[in-house]
XYZ file of C-alpha atoms in Angstrom:
750
model
C 31.817 33.046 -27.374
C 30.393 29.555 -25.909
C 32.642 27.794 -27.332
C 35.673 29.903 -26.126
C 34.177 29.787 -22.603
C 33.414 25.876 -23.157
C 37.444 25.624 -24.338
C 38.493 27.587 -21.139
C 36.415 25.746 -18.566
C 37.370 22.291 -20.350
C 41.187 23.346 -20.547
C 40.994 24.703 -17.144
C 39.528 21.375 -15.635
C 42.402 19.080 -17.866
C 44.571 21.384 -16.228
C 43.458 20.778 -12.517
C 43.100 17.607 -12.706
C 47.099 16.894 -14.247
C 48.438 19.442 -11.181
C 45.963 16.959 -8.563
C 47.969 13.648 -10.067
C 51.192 15.367 -9.766
C 50.168 15.876 -6.279
C 49.057 12.157 -6.000
C 51.954 10.939 -8.011
C 54.363 12.087 -4.798
C 52.634 9.677 -2.446
C 54.545 6.753 -1.667
C 51.326 4.379 -1.550
C 48.340 4.170 -3.585
C 46.029 7.213 -3.057
C 42.904 6.192 -1.698
C 39.477 7.154 -3.509
C 36.008 8.292 -1.079
C 32.885 8.380 -2.574
C 29.762 9.984 -1.246
C 26.249 10.136 -2.378
C 24.146 12.755 -0.730
C 20.451 12.038 0.287
C 17.563 13.495 -0.861
C 14.633 10.534 -1.721
C 13.645 9.908 -4.908
C 16.029 12.515 -6.469
C 18.753 10.355 -4.875
C 17.704 7.218 -7.620
C 20.792 9.957 -9.940
C 23.858 8.381 -8.223
C 22.994 5.080 -9.903
C 24.140 6.694 -13.433
C 27.787 8.415 -11.297
C 28.368 4.408 -10.276
C 27.468 2.953 -13.318
C 30.369 5.413 -15.388
C 32.889 5.081 -12.592
C 32.705 0.712 -13.139
C 32.630 1.782 -16.967
C 35.733 4.153 -16.691
C 37.585 1.091 -14.743
C 38.028 3.447 -12.060
C 37.955 1.405 -8.698
C 36.406 3.463 -4.849
C 38.372 2.446 -1.763
C 35.500 4.362 0.441
C 31.924 4.527 -0.203
C 29.937 7.138 2.793
C 25.893 8.086 2.121
C 22.988 9.922 4.134
C 19.312 8.374 3.904
C 18.952 7.287 -0.180
C 22.223 7.823 -0.979
C 23.050 4.954 2.126
C 21.177 2.505 -0.116
C 22.230 3.011 -3.407
C 25.624 3.790 -1.687
C 25.701 0.366 0.499
C 24.484 -1.762 -1.908
C 27.735 -0.997 -4.270
C 29.883 -1.197 -0.817
C 28.592 -4.844 -0.363
C 29.647 -5.578 -4.618
C 27.030 -5.094 -6.351
C 27.927 -3.243 -10.150
C 25.781 -0.032 -10.794
C 24.137 -1.983 -13.032
C 22.976 -4.512 -11.403
C 21.803 -1.569 -8.802
C 19.959 0.139 -11.927
C 17.873 -2.988 -11.872
C 17.230 -3.466 -9.020
C 15.930 0.064 -8.988
C 13.830 -0.467 -11.823
C 11.872 -3.339 -10.441
C 11.129 -2.088 -7.346
C 7.952 -0.542 -6.375
C 9.352 2.380 -4.342
C 5.784 3.659 -3.906
C 5.127 0.110 -1.934
C 8.267 0.226 0.132
C 7.508 3.626 1.577
C 3.675 3.057 2.969
C 2.444 1.412 5.663
C 0.910 -1.355 3.094
C 2.342 -5.007 3.079
C 1.212 -6.374 0.151
C -2.995 -7.415 0.664
C -2.235 -11.064 -0.407
C 0.037 -11.740 2.882
C -2.929 -10.876 5.141
C -5.759 -13.382 6.256
C -9.421 -13.137 4.780
C -10.400 -12.293 7.825
C -8.360 -8.938 7.867
C -8.304 -7.979 4.490
C -11.307 -6.063 4.084
C -9.950 -3.611 7.067
C -6.666 -3.229 5.759
C -6.023 -0.163 4.507
C -10.003 0.941 4.723
C -9.236 4.023 7.180
C -7.127 7.185 6.693
C -5.988 7.514 10.481
C -5.529 5.520 12.846
C -4.569 6.044 16.284
C -3.699 3.385 18.704
C -5.477 3.772 22.808
C -2.736 2.792 25.295
C -2.856 4.037 28.995
C -6.210 5.548 28.640
C -5.163 8.050 26.012
C -4.709 7.951 22.220
C -1.118 7.997 21.234
C 0.607 9.378 17.932
C 3.620 7.572 16.600
C 6.569 8.858 16.288
C 6.120 8.791 12.137
C 3.489 8.653 9.752
C 5.415 5.303 8.273
C 7.207 2.160 9.739
C 7.182 0.396 6.651
C 7.195 -3.172 7.450
C 7.721 -4.161 3.537
C 10.821 -1.764 3.828
C 12.210 -3.739 6.317
C 11.751 -6.370 4.262
C 13.294 -5.740 1.076
C 16.042 -3.944 3.008
C 16.556 -7.505 3.906
C 16.118 -9.071 1.213
C 19.045 -6.745 -0.525
C 21.367 -7.615 2.147
C 21.205 -11.273 2.006
C 24.468 -11.565 0.983
C 26.192 -10.160 3.943
C 23.738 -11.028 6.547
C 26.950 -12.228 8.559
C 28.941 -9.441 8.358
C 28.249 -6.780 11.421
C 31.004 -4.598 10.639
C 31.041 -2.602 7.379
C 34.328 -2.109 6.587
C 34.986 -6.084 5.728
C 32.338 -5.749 3.069
C 34.101 -5.402 -0.858
C 34.109 -1.713 -0.380
C 34.101 -0.289 3.635
C 31.473 1.841 4.049
C 29.669 3.898 6.548
C 26.157 6.101 6.742
C 25.005 8.956 8.688
C 22.000 8.765 11.243
C 21.218 12.203 13.902
C 20.653 11.356 17.551
C 17.630 12.695 18.055
C 17.741 13.511 21.542
C 21.292 15.871 21.377
C 21.407 16.812 17.507
C 24.559 14.799 16.571
C 25.408 12.927 13.731
C 26.450 8.767 14.105
C 28.515 7.708 12.323
C 27.046 3.763 11.142
C 29.696 1.568 10.527
C 28.599 -1.623 12.388
C 26.138 -3.685 13.475
C 23.374 -4.742 11.176
C 23.322 -2.901 7.600
C 19.895 -2.995 7.654
C 19.216 -0.986 10.632
C 21.727 1.441 9.621
C 20.570 1.888 6.015
C 16.644 2.102 7.650
C 17.879 5.199 10.682
C 19.842 6.929 8.299
C 16.563 7.493 5.893
C 13.893 8.051 8.988
C 12.628 11.355 7.804
C 11.766 13.220 10.691
C 7.538 13.185 10.957
C 7.053 10.757 8.070
C 8.538 7.385 8.856
C 9.290 6.120 12.569
C 12.364 6.264 14.275
C 14.808 3.538 14.736
C 15.771 2.336 18.399
C 19.674 1.292 18.058
C 22.463 0.514 20.643
C 19.759 2.206 22.905
C 19.882 5.581 20.904
C 16.904 6.933 18.893
C 17.487 7.979 15.565
C 16.920 9.627 12.443
C 17.328 10.649 9.446
C 21.760 11.569 8.818
C 20.418 14.606 6.701
C 19.309 16.502 9.756
C 22.978 17.345 10.578
C 24.913 15.674 7.488
C 22.701 15.530 4.428
C 26.566 15.069 2.274
C 29.180 13.481 4.387
C 32.227 13.903 2.415
C 34.158 14.118 6.034
C 33.198 10.640 6.833
C 35.239 9.438 3.947
C 38.204 11.767 4.401
C 37.688 10.288 8.064
C 38.088 6.536 6.876
C 41.383 7.013 4.704
C 40.425 8.681 1.432
C 43.024 11.023 0.180
C 40.852 11.585 -2.938
C 36.957 12.435 -2.631
C 34.298 11.846 -5.081
C 30.812 13.416 -4.010
C 27.641 13.151 -5.321
C 25.265 15.269 -4.271
C 20.980 15.269 -5.616
C 20.252 18.617 -3.241
C 19.566 21.701 -4.386
C 20.526 24.138 -1.943
C 18.414 26.940 -0.402
C 15.897 28.482 -2.477
C 16.647 32.370 -4.109
C 15.155 35.532 -2.533
C 12.967 35.774 -5.287
C 11.549 32.263 -4.847
C 10.792 32.800 -0.782
C 7.150 34.687 -1.665
C 4.783 32.862 0.953
C 5.565 31.810 4.567
C 5.542 27.760 4.209
C 8.497 27.965 2.274
C 10.008 30.843 4.761
C 9.703 28.180 7.075
C 10.919 25.412 5.172
C 14.365 27.788 4.334
C 14.753 28.410 7.530
C 14.748 24.646 8.379
C 17.491 23.966 6.085
C 19.825 26.035 7.211
C 21.960 23.960 9.253
C 21.761 21.403 6.552
C 22.651 23.736 3.632
C 25.825 25.829 6.686
C 27.159 21.507 6.817
C 26.988 21.109 2.989
C 28.628 24.089 2.021
C 31.623 22.639 4.370
C 31.388 19.163 2.688
C 31.468 20.483 -0.686
C 34.478 22.577 -0.266
C 36.090 18.718 1.104
C 35.534 17.109 -2.757
C 38.193 16.942 -4.804
C 35.622 15.960 -7.832
C 32.499 17.510 -7.493
C 29.422 15.932 -9.370
C 26.140 18.583 -8.980
C 22.618 17.232 -10.401
C 19.669 19.158 -11.743
C 16.842 18.102 -10.546
C 14.647 20.741 -9.779
C 11.772 19.291 -11.977
C 11.591 16.211 -9.650
C 10.526 15.848 -5.957
C 12.087 14.067 -3.512
C 8.852 11.472 -3.209
C 8.782 11.613 -6.633
C 8.902 8.105 -6.753
C 6.400 7.558 -9.445
C 9.145 9.459 -12.015
C 12.058 7.044 -10.268
C 13.018 5.641 -14.062
C 12.817 9.232 -15.578
C 15.862 10.089 -12.351
C 17.745 7.080 -13.000
C 17.944 8.254 -17.015
C 18.872 11.663 -15.824
C 21.940 10.250 -13.376
C 23.013 8.409 -15.910
C 23.145 10.920 -18.461
C 25.066 13.261 -15.722
C 27.257 10.213 -15.713
C 28.146 9.606 -19.326
C 29.011 13.216 -19.283
C 31.551 12.709 -16.625
C 33.113 9.595 -17.902
C 36.325 10.771 -19.372
C 37.464 12.346 -16.183
C 36.359 9.384 -14.578
C 38.129 7.054 -17.503
C 41.512 9.763 -17.276
C 41.767 9.524 -13.216
C 41.715 5.429 -13.292
C 44.113 5.601 -15.788
C 46.425 8.103 -14.687
C 46.497 5.577 -11.573
C 47.028 2.359 -12.795
C 50.430 4.145 -14.801
C 51.245 5.387 -11.722
C 50.358 3.089 -9.299
C 49.526 -0.211 -11.025
C 46.329 -2.117 -10.818
C 44.825 -1.532 -7.421
C 45.068 -5.049 -5.679
C 41.338 -6.403 -4.293
C 41.838 -6.856 -0.192
C 39.038 -6.369 1.071
C 36.286 -9.065 1.356
C 34.394 -10.596 -1.255
C 30.952 -10.300 -1.008
C 29.694 -14.300 -1.286
C 26.179 -15.205 -3.352
C 24.002 -17.054 -0.453
C 21.219 -19.020 -1.662
C 19.798 -19.802 1.706
C 20.945 -19.958 5.218
C 20.589 -23.212 7.573
C 18.186 -21.533 10.831
C 19.289 -23.787 14.100
C 18.615 -21.574 16.891
C 15.864 -18.295 17.498
C 15.479 -15.672 19.783
C 12.080 -13.392 20.135
C 12.709 -10.107 21.748
C 10.017 -7.229 22.494
C 6.961 -9.684 23.210
C 4.621 -8.741 26.366
C 1.674 -9.811 26.343
C 1.765 -12.102 23.232
C 3.575 -15.585 23.908
C 6.533 -17.207 22.130
C 4.535 -20.208 20.642
C 1.704 -17.811 19.330
C 3.966 -15.561 17.452
C 6.221 -18.952 15.809
C 2.640 -20.328 15.283
C 1.884 -17.045 13.673
C 4.614 -16.914 11.312
C 4.944 -20.639 10.566
C 8.794 -20.908 11.390
C 10.566 -23.776 13.236
C 14.191 -24.290 13.807
C 16.574 -26.946 12.210
C 15.457 -26.202 8.513
C 16.735 -24.484 5.377
C 15.675 -20.983 4.481
C 15.683 -18.821 1.542
C 15.392 -15.075 1.431
C 12.251 -15.652 0.178
C 10.995 -18.079 2.849
C 12.412 -15.154 5.739
C 10.303 -12.194 3.756
C 6.764 -14.867 3.607
C 7.439 -15.461 7.721
C 7.634 -12.042 8.205
C 4.915 -11.106 6.692
C 2.624 -14.187 8.187
C 3.475 -12.646 11.062
C 3.094 -9.329 10.808
C -0.281 -9.825 8.596
C -2.212 -11.379 11.897
C -2.431 -6.926 12.427
C -1.370 -7.922 16.164
C 2.480 -6.615 15.577
C 3.388 -3.045 15.147
C 6.851 -4.205 13.271
C 8.592 -7.590 12.795
C 12.540 -6.950 12.109
C 14.602 -10.468 11.783
C 18.920 -9.880 12.062
C 20.965 -13.030 11.489
C 23.614 -14.533 13.842
C 26.359 -16.614 12.772
C 27.046 -19.637 14.140
C 29.886 -22.438 14.301
C 29.743 -25.287 11.258
C 27.930 -22.573 8.494
C 24.486 -22.210 10.192
C 22.973 -19.434 11.351
C 20.530 -18.086 14.467
C 17.297 -16.095 13.429
C 16.392 -12.859 16.130
C 13.160 -11.432 15.817
C 12.490 -7.935 17.551
C 9.006 -7.137 17.063
C 6.609 -5.072 19.099
C 3.275 -5.769 19.598
C 0.118 -3.535 18.276
C -1.637 -1.973 21.320
C -4.500 -3.755 22.287
C -7.148 -1.155 20.976
C -7.325 1.108 18.040
C -9.712 3.995 16.858
C -9.769 4.430 13.292
C -11.436 7.040 10.765
C -11.999 7.656 7.522
C -14.574 10.195 5.083
C -16.816 8.844 2.952
C -18.845 10.855 0.392
C -20.684 9.210 -2.612
C -23.552 10.295 -4.882
C -26.280 7.693 -3.373
C -25.407 8.026 0.715
C -24.098 11.440 0.746
C -20.867 12.991 2.831
C -20.495 10.992 5.992
C -17.340 10.395 8.826
C -16.938 6.361 9.155
C -15.621 6.124 12.755
C -14.564 2.501 13.640
C -13.160 1.035 16.952
C -11.343 -2.645 16.830
C -10.211 -4.440 20.157
C -7.850 -7.164 20.281
C -8.748 -10.025 23.264
C -10.878 -7.719 24.980
C -13.434 -9.810 25.990
C -11.950 -13.210 25.383
C -8.705 -14.574 24.132
C -7.581 -15.053 20.297
C -10.135 -12.612 19.554
C -10.865 -9.127 17.512
C -13.971 -7.327 18.188
C -15.148 -3.733 16.361
C -17.364 -1.322 16.365
C -18.535 0.536 13.395
C -20.432 3.653 12.821
C -21.270 5.444 9.344
C -22.663 9.230 10.864
C -24.105 11.971 8.093
C -26.763 12.114 5.631
C -27.429 8.401 5.864
C -26.892 6.161 9.413
C -25.322 3.348 10.102
C -23.466 0.456 12.769
C -22.260 -2.444 12.682
C -20.314 -4.413 15.673
C -18.431 -8.125 15.218
C -16.883 -9.879 17.258
C -14.559 -12.821 15.734
C -13.047 -15.463 18.151
C -10.709 -17.861 16.432
C -10.435 -21.483 17.832
C -7.202 -23.802 16.948
C -3.038 -23.361 16.516
C -3.741 -21.784 13.003
C -7.116 -20.233 14.086
C -8.565 -22.790 11.195
C -12.071 -21.872 13.046
C -13.892 -18.866 13.364
C -17.031 -17.701 15.087
C -18.776 -14.304 13.882
C -21.735 -12.587 15.460
C -22.916 -9.652 14.220
C -25.171 -6.822 14.740
C -25.870 -4.015 12.017
C -28.688 -1.375 11.403
C -29.001 0.878 8.362
C -31.541 3.537 7.834
C -30.813 5.413 5.080
C -32.905 7.447 2.183
C -33.551 5.622 -1.336
C -34.517 7.350 -4.335
C -37.232 5.087 -6.768
C -36.789 5.105 -10.250
C -40.318 4.470 -12.767
C -38.918 3.946 -16.533
C -35.170 5.198 -15.963
C -37.011 8.296 -13.839
C -36.307 9.564 -10.558
C -39.888 9.252 -9.176
C -39.866 9.241 -5.561
C -37.968 8.966 -2.223
C -38.506 6.117 0.921
C -36.140 5.708 3.701
C -35.642 2.042 4.119
C -34.641 0.575 7.692
C -32.572 -2.075 8.178
C -31.208 -4.303 11.214
C -29.271 -7.505 11.141
C -28.292 -10.061 13.709
C -25.745 -12.791 12.532
C -23.885 -15.589 13.110
C -21.617 -17.364 10.801
C -18.842 -20.358 11.535
C -15.916 -19.773 9.589
C -13.442 -22.615 8.456
C -10.152 -20.514 7.208
C -8.225 -22.048 4.796
C -4.689 -20.084 4.511
C -4.907 -16.739 3.248
C -6.870 -17.036 0.639
C -9.823 -19.486 0.743
C -12.698 -20.107 3.274
C -15.743 -21.384 3.979
C -18.751 -21.010 5.910
C -22.393 -21.880 7.538
C -24.029 -19.325 8.964
C -28.036 -18.248 10.281
C -28.887 -14.534 9.877
C -32.687 -12.842 11.048
C -33.448 -9.647 9.047
C -36.100 -6.991 9.292
C -36.417 -4.803 6.729
C -38.481 -2.001 5.831
C -39.880 0.791 3.864
C -41.310 4.071 5.125
C -42.056 6.696 1.623
C -40.730 10.461 2.400
C -42.240 11.558 -0.787
C -45.285 10.470 -2.697
C -44.930 8.859 -6.197
C -46.551 6.648 -8.762
C -45.872 3.077 -6.939
C -44.782 3.703 -3.326
C -44.748 0.726 -0.901
C -44.395 0.842 3.348
C -44.681 -1.800 5.419
C -41.613 -4.042 6.742
C -40.689 -7.984 6.582
C -38.591 -10.336 9.086
C -37.441 -13.499 7.595
C -34.244 -16.034 8.459
C -31.764 -17.511 6.327
C -29.932 -20.248 7.247
C -26.656 -20.301 4.743
C -23.581 -21.815 3.503
C -21.016 -19.386 1.471
C -17.480 -19.890 -0.382
C -14.872 -16.869 -0.106
C -11.977 -16.206 -1.970
C -10.096 -13.292 -2.948
C -6.528 -13.172 -3.975
C -6.032 -9.934 -4.730
C -2.564 -7.980 -4.780
C -3.989 -4.756 -3.417
C -7.217 -3.885 -1.726
C -7.055 -0.342 -3.841
C -7.430 -0.589 -7.578
C -5.918 -4.069 -7.379
C -3.456 -5.543 -10.590
C -4.076 -8.785 -10.584
C -5.504 -11.623 -9.186
C -9.433 -12.701 -8.280
C -12.514 -12.020 -5.404
C -14.950 -14.781 -5.441
C -18.034 -14.913 -2.899
C -20.763 -17.468 -3.461
C -24.016 -18.088 -1.180
C -26.845 -20.248 -0.680
C -29.444 -20.125 1.619
C -32.802 -21.242 2.718
C -35.099 -17.586 3.474
C -37.678 -19.189 6.041
C -39.991 -17.651 9.099
C -41.329 -14.668 6.492
C -43.686 -11.940 8.727
C -44.105 -9.322 5.658
C -46.210 -6.860 6.017
C -46.824 -4.266 2.950
C -49.170 -2.002 1.357
C -48.976 -0.057 -2.429
C -50.694 2.867 -3.075
C -49.795 5.587 -5.371
C -49.314 9.358 -4.714
C -50.928 8.714 -1.430
C -53.973 6.354 -2.461
C -54.017 3.274 -1.926
C -53.736 0.197 -4.141
C -55.836 -3.081 -2.898
C -55.261 -5.271 -6.564
C -55.154 -8.813 -5.771
C -52.189 -8.438 -8.272
C -50.538 -6.007 -6.146
C -51.187 -7.640 -2.440
C -50.449 -11.210 -3.782
C -47.469 -10.776 -0.755
C -45.173 -14.171 -0.829
C -44.520 -15.608 2.543
C -43.197 -18.615 1.988
C -40.226 -19.992 2.115
C -37.524 -19.808 -0.802
C -34.234 -20.548 -1.520
C -31.688 -18.162 -2.862
C -28.430 -17.704 -4.712
C -26.276 -14.964 -4.812
C -22.299 -14.405 -6.736
C -19.881 -12.530 -7.689
C -16.773 -13.022 -9.226
C -14.302 -10.112 -9.913
C -11.116 -10.660 -11.867
C -8.075 -8.433 -12.717
C -5.040 -9.246 -15.323
C -2.288 -6.906 -15.677
C -1.114 -6.231 -19.258
C 1.731 -4.562 -18.551
C 2.789 -1.557 -15.928
C 0.085 1.339 -16.955
C -3.280 -1.539 -18.618
C -4.888 -3.925 -16.487
C -8.133 -5.887 -17.868
C -11.164 -5.785 -15.340
C -13.953 -8.296 -15.783
C -17.193 -8.844 -13.318
C -19.677 -11.266 -13.326
C -22.297 -11.107 -10.503
C -25.700 -12.208 -9.417
C -28.796 -13.566 -7.809
C -31.330 -15.494 -7.548
C -34.896 -15.642 -5.369
C -36.124 -18.642 -6.034
C -40.047 -17.350 -5.194
C -43.138 -17.870 -6.281
C -46.040 -14.937 -5.700
C -44.600 -11.364 -5.282
C -41.868 -11.050 -3.200
C -40.759 -7.640 -3.142
C -38.101 -7.662 -0.051
C -34.680 -9.230 0.408
C -34.577 -8.203 -3.690
C -31.788 -6.935 -5.754
C -30.873 -3.405 -6.430
C -29.544 -2.659 -9.630
C -26.618 0.552 -10.331
C -23.741 2.292 -8.915
C -20.112 1.656 -9.512
C -19.608 1.108 -6.123
C -20.706 -1.546 -3.837
C -22.127 0.137 -0.548
C -25.062 -1.741 0.716
C -26.504 -5.073 0.987
C -28.013 -7.343 -2.106
C -26.635 -4.764 -4.508
C -25.505 -5.510 -8.153
C -23.049 -2.527 -9.278
C -23.951 -1.896 -12.847
C -22.453 1.455 -15.359
C -24.388 3.096 -16.865
C -27.090 3.283 -13.930
C -27.969 5.473 -10.431
C -28.087 3.225 -7.833
C -31.022 1.429 -7.037
C -32.328 2.388 -10.426
C -34.313 -1.129 -10.613
C -35.276 -3.714 -8.247
C -35.560 -7.486 -9.202
C -35.663 -10.829 -8.028
C -33.742 -12.357 -10.256
C -30.452 -10.943 -12.340
C -27.249 -11.943 -13.821
C -24.382 -9.011 -15.299
C -21.503 -9.237 -16.720
C -18.799 -6.034 -17.403
C -15.377 -5.826 -18.701
C -13.220 -2.680 -18.617
C -9.854 -1.494 -18.487
C -7.590 0.794 -16.447
C -4.978 2.884 -17.543
C -2.508 4.332 -15.162
C -1.949 7.933 -16.479
C 0.872 8.400 -13.942
C 1.194 7.310 -10.259
C -1.837 7.406 -8.635
C -3.873 8.600 -11.293
C -6.292 6.473 -13.583
C -9.018 6.104 -16.019
C -11.130 3.784 -15.664
C -13.624 2.211 -18.970
C -16.409 -0.124 -18.197
C -18.919 -1.180 -20.102
C -21.856 -3.901 -18.787
C -25.107 -6.178 -20.047
C -27.880 -7.050 -17.071
C -30.768 -9.843 -17.394
C -33.335 -9.262 -14.849
C -36.334 -11.161 -13.935
C -35.930 -13.659 -16.247
C -37.033 -16.296 -13.904
C -40.614 -15.528 -14.522
C -43.168 -12.309 -15.745
C -44.042 -9.896 -12.520
C -47.003 -7.855 -12.600
C -45.444 -5.167 -10.664
C -42.793 -4.961 -12.523
C -41.818 -3.120 -15.272
C -38.371 -3.567 -15.931
C -36.642 -4.249 -19.395
C -34.949 -7.837 -19.419
C -31.724 -6.391 -20.964
C -29.915 -3.855 -19.947
C -26.573 -1.997 -21.645
C -24.569 0.345 -19.923
C -21.241 1.838 -19.703
C -19.426 4.264 -17.651
C -15.809 6.096 -17.782
C -14.161 7.271 -14.881
C -11.212 9.530 -13.419
C -9.539 8.035 -10.444
C -6.932 9.310 -8.048
C -5.852 7.445 -4.967
C -5.128 9.367 -2.292
C -4.506 9.321 1.383
C -8.200 9.269 2.287
C -8.962 6.394 -0.420
C -9.839 7.074 -4.278
C -11.474 10.109 -5.244
C -13.243 9.279 -8.432
C -15.549 11.018 -11.275
C -18.086 9.087 -13.767
C -19.792 10.044 -16.205
C -21.916 7.079 -17.297
C -24.823 6.070 -19.969
C -27.207 3.488 -20.437
C -29.208 2.670 -23.588
C -32.221 1.755 -22.165
C -32.085 4.923 -20.311
C -31.192 7.454 -22.656
C -29.028 9.441 -20.393
C -25.922 10.878 -19.830
C -25.360 10.828 -15.908
C -22.656 11.856 -13.208
C -21.290 9.435 -10.543
C -19.012 10.970 -7.421
C -17.022 8.964 -4.983
C -14.209 9.933 -2.560
C -13.111 7.653 0.548
C -13.544 4.109 0.977
C -17.710 3.519 2.036
C -18.875 1.719 5.608
């Protein structure tokens, strides 16, 4: 029965195609074929398989229209890329990066790297109130990627002059009308066509505020006909309205209502297609770019099924009219442009000279597309701009001018995040950052950690020099948090640690990778037992440190980097100590000379941390880390020591160590090494295995310490990179503690 039904369908399709070819044969001129690609987010990548099949069949397309993702795929085809080339672009593109608010971490100066991407929510403060952006995602990286994709047609401002005439659809948000984008900047047109309301920020173009064309016309077949198409091919990746049995909760009903108008227009557009292609992509989501390769493969399989129909149509047209003459301009290959003029639009408080300097742009130079992307990233990485877009204008003698359209960030931003850790408990992390508030070319920050533990920090960055080569950084910090004490790897007590820091650094910045500096800091550290234990410490110590440091960061990401190194090294002289410390056991004072020999002399110290990340492939990354600290002091010196344990850097003088809880061990000198492997299970979800070994108190025997010289441990972490930061659940084991422990970390710490 199924075979008979399939034969009937095939016979009907061939009969319909033959009858249509007879009607086409009656035309005096070769019929024009229009291709329409619908929107649909990640699902739109399935269109690529249709393009590959059309190319293989030798079918020539005369017009291309598209919406949203269909506008990206369609425009790439229209400017002269083959289906195979577009497939290569799509498989190599980091879609999750370009559809985020992130840019590569390497673009930022070291002064900005620690703060970038740290908070889940950022609210600009303008005109006396906090404001919300027109969408969650501006995506500077998307603008950059689109500019790279369309570099070869930078000089073409009318889309009918592409190799295949092209138009895409956006929506005028003020009157809900479809806007046909067929001229101007192709980057702007495509970006507007995919500006999903509430997700992406709106696009201003020619005085109109634009959002995603899918709001009004997600499948613009009628626009291909308006361009002159006699025969239309439509590739649609949307699934239409949900059936009645699936409308079983209020959210689904609201979404159904929201898509009613789109579905009505969709039905009208489908009726206009001569060859309608529907993709069954119900197992994929519009945001499922982690399955981009699977979606592309599904589209390719669909294209293979349609190849005979495309081939039949192409052969019939060639037989009736001969091969089509190529009338439109071919896309020329452009490797670079010579820029002789510029303009910067949108600056209000920042001077044009300052912008050009931060971008490292100079006229009368040749720039490749990679050079121009780097110019934008350099300027954007200052965090002084909400967005930076550029367009190229052809000038006489084959030269170009460049126009930068920018929007400055507001001077003040409030940022918030949530953090939970087994060691610190739950807290709200809030930050207020203001630029040029106290002085020109400066950045001021106040950060608060409110929760089980209280922490506060005030920082000011004062930049000097044309390229901000000298930075003066005063800092004040206060912390008060509870710390468990351990004896022989068993929890033994609890004390409150109070800490105050006053710091002044003079830093030389070199590009965005390395900086060095000198500093002076005053520290006050105090212990106050809250639970009686076998060994209790109580007291304070004030001391000063003059130090020099080296900081290197080449990581590609701030969270779960895949390549690069991060190194910090510090050498200091500690002086001016004023220790007041007493020991007791279960509340009874210990007065032994061996335990009261508190060191108050000056001493030197070294602190270092070196991490490296090496990506084996898309799934696996090797992690290595060497860290340590040495206090070159004599006698007992309980203050300014190193706390060993924990999987996340949470506090000063911490040596992270897989296998032990935070602050399980305390030492005056320690060095450890770690190697690990991170596996990406699927997008944003990881499994991380670490093993490490540690040598502590190797400089001398300490009478108070009962730590073993060698400690080893391992951990296994299940991690998810969420909108609020990493969510990590870990199990740990140390040979010395002989116990399996757990550790939880959610969000990014203070």
